[in-house]
C-alpha cells in the first residue's frame, strides 16, 4: 500500500485514538505536518524518522451564565 498523504497513516493506524477523541500530530524536523501536505512536498523518503504525538483534547470552558450575577 502506497501512502502519500499525511492523514492516511492517522486513519489507518490510530483509529482507536481517533475514536476516543485524541489529537494525533506528526512532526518532522521540528515542524508539524498538515493533513493536506504530501510526503513528497515535505521531502519525506524511506527510512525517515517522523515523530508522532498523541494528546487528549482540552475541554473548552462553556459560556454558562450565572443567574445570580447582574448582567
GROMACS .gro file of C-alpha atoms in nm:
model
   71
    1UNK     CA    1   0.000   0.000   0.000
    2UNK     CA    2   0.143   0.336  -0.103
    3UNK     CA    3   0.083   0.623   0.138
    4UNK     CA    4   0.144   0.970   0.001
    5UNK     CA    5  -0.067   1.195   0.224
    6UNK     CA    6  -0.008   1.272   0.589
    7UNK     CA    7  -0.365   1.196   0.708
    8UNK     CA    8  -0.375   0.839   0.575
    9UNK     CA    9  -0.146   0.686   0.840
   10UNK     CA   10  -0.357   0.856   1.107
   11UNK     CA   11  -0.684   0.700   0.995
   12UNK     CA   12  -0.523   0.361   0.927
   13UNK     CA   13  -0.308   0.315   1.236
   14UNK     CA   14  -0.467   0.534   1.503
   15UNK     CA   15  -0.838   0.453   1.470
   16UNK     CA   16  -0.869   0.374   1.843
   17UNK     CA   17  -0.715   0.705   1.944
   18UNK     CA   18  -0.933   0.897   1.700
   19UNK     CA   19  -1.242   0.715   1.831
   20UNK     CA   20  -1.160   0.839   2.182
   21UNK     CA   21  -1.125   1.198   2.056
   22UNK     CA   22  -0.745   1.218   2.080
   23UNK     CA   23  -0.534   1.457   1.872
   24UNK     CA   24  -0.273   1.289   1.650
   25UNK     CA   25   0.016   1.502   1.528
   26UNK     CA   26   0.307   1.403   1.306
   27UNK     CA   27   0.625   1.607   1.347
   28UNK     CA   28   0.916   1.605   1.104
   29UNK     CA   29   1.230   1.815   1.154
   30UNK     CA   30   1.058   2.021   1.425
   31UNK     CA   31   0.753   2.106   1.213
   32UNK     CA   32   0.401   1.970   1.247
   33UNK     CA   33   0.288   1.808   0.923
   34UNK     CA   34  -0.051   1.910   0.788
   35UNK     CA   35  -0.310   1.665   0.650
   36UNK     CA   36  -0.325   1.836   0.312
   37UNK     CA   37   0.051   1.802   0.254
   38UNK     CA   38   0.201   1.518   0.056
   39UNK     CA   39   0.501   1.329   0.181
   40UNK     CA   40   0.690   1.435  -0.131
   41UNK     CA   41   0.631   1.805  -0.061
   42UNK     CA   42   0.765   1.753   0.293
   43UNK     CA   43   1.070   1.573   0.146
   44UNK     CA   44   0.989   1.255   0.341
   45UNK     CA   45   1.152   0.945   0.195
   46UNK     CA   46   1.210   0.584   0.300
   47UNK     CA   47   1.394   0.543   0.631
   48UNK     CA   48   1.288   0.891   0.750
   49UNK     CA   49   1.205   0.935   1.119
   50UNK     CA   50   0.873   1.104   1.191
   51UNK     CA   51   0.761   1.169   1.548
   52UNK     CA   52   0.401   1.106   1.649
   53UNK     CA   53   0.240   1.297   1.936
   54UNK     CA   54  -0.093   1.178   2.079
   55UNK     CA   55  -0.273   1.409   2.321
   56UNK     CA   56  -0.617   1.443   2.473
   57UNK     CA   57  -0.832   1.729   2.355
   58UNK     CA   58  -0.863   2.014   2.601
   59UNK     CA   59  -1.207   2.081   2.739
   60UNK     CA   60  -1.316   2.427   2.636
   61UNK     CA   61  -1.494   2.624   2.907
   62UNK     CA   62  -1.860   2.675   2.837
   63UNK     CA   63  -2.012   3.020   2.847
   64UNK     CA   64  -2.266   2.948   3.115
   65UNK     CA   65  -2.440   3.248   3.260
   66UNK     CA   66  -2.463   3.270   3.636
   67UNK     CA   67  -2.819   3.381   3.716
   68UNK     CA   68  -2.704   3.528   4.050
   69UNK     CA   69  -2.476   3.778   3.880
   70UNK     CA   70  -2.615   4.102   3.732
   71UNK     CA   71  -2.581   4.127   3.355
   0.00000   0.00000   0.00000
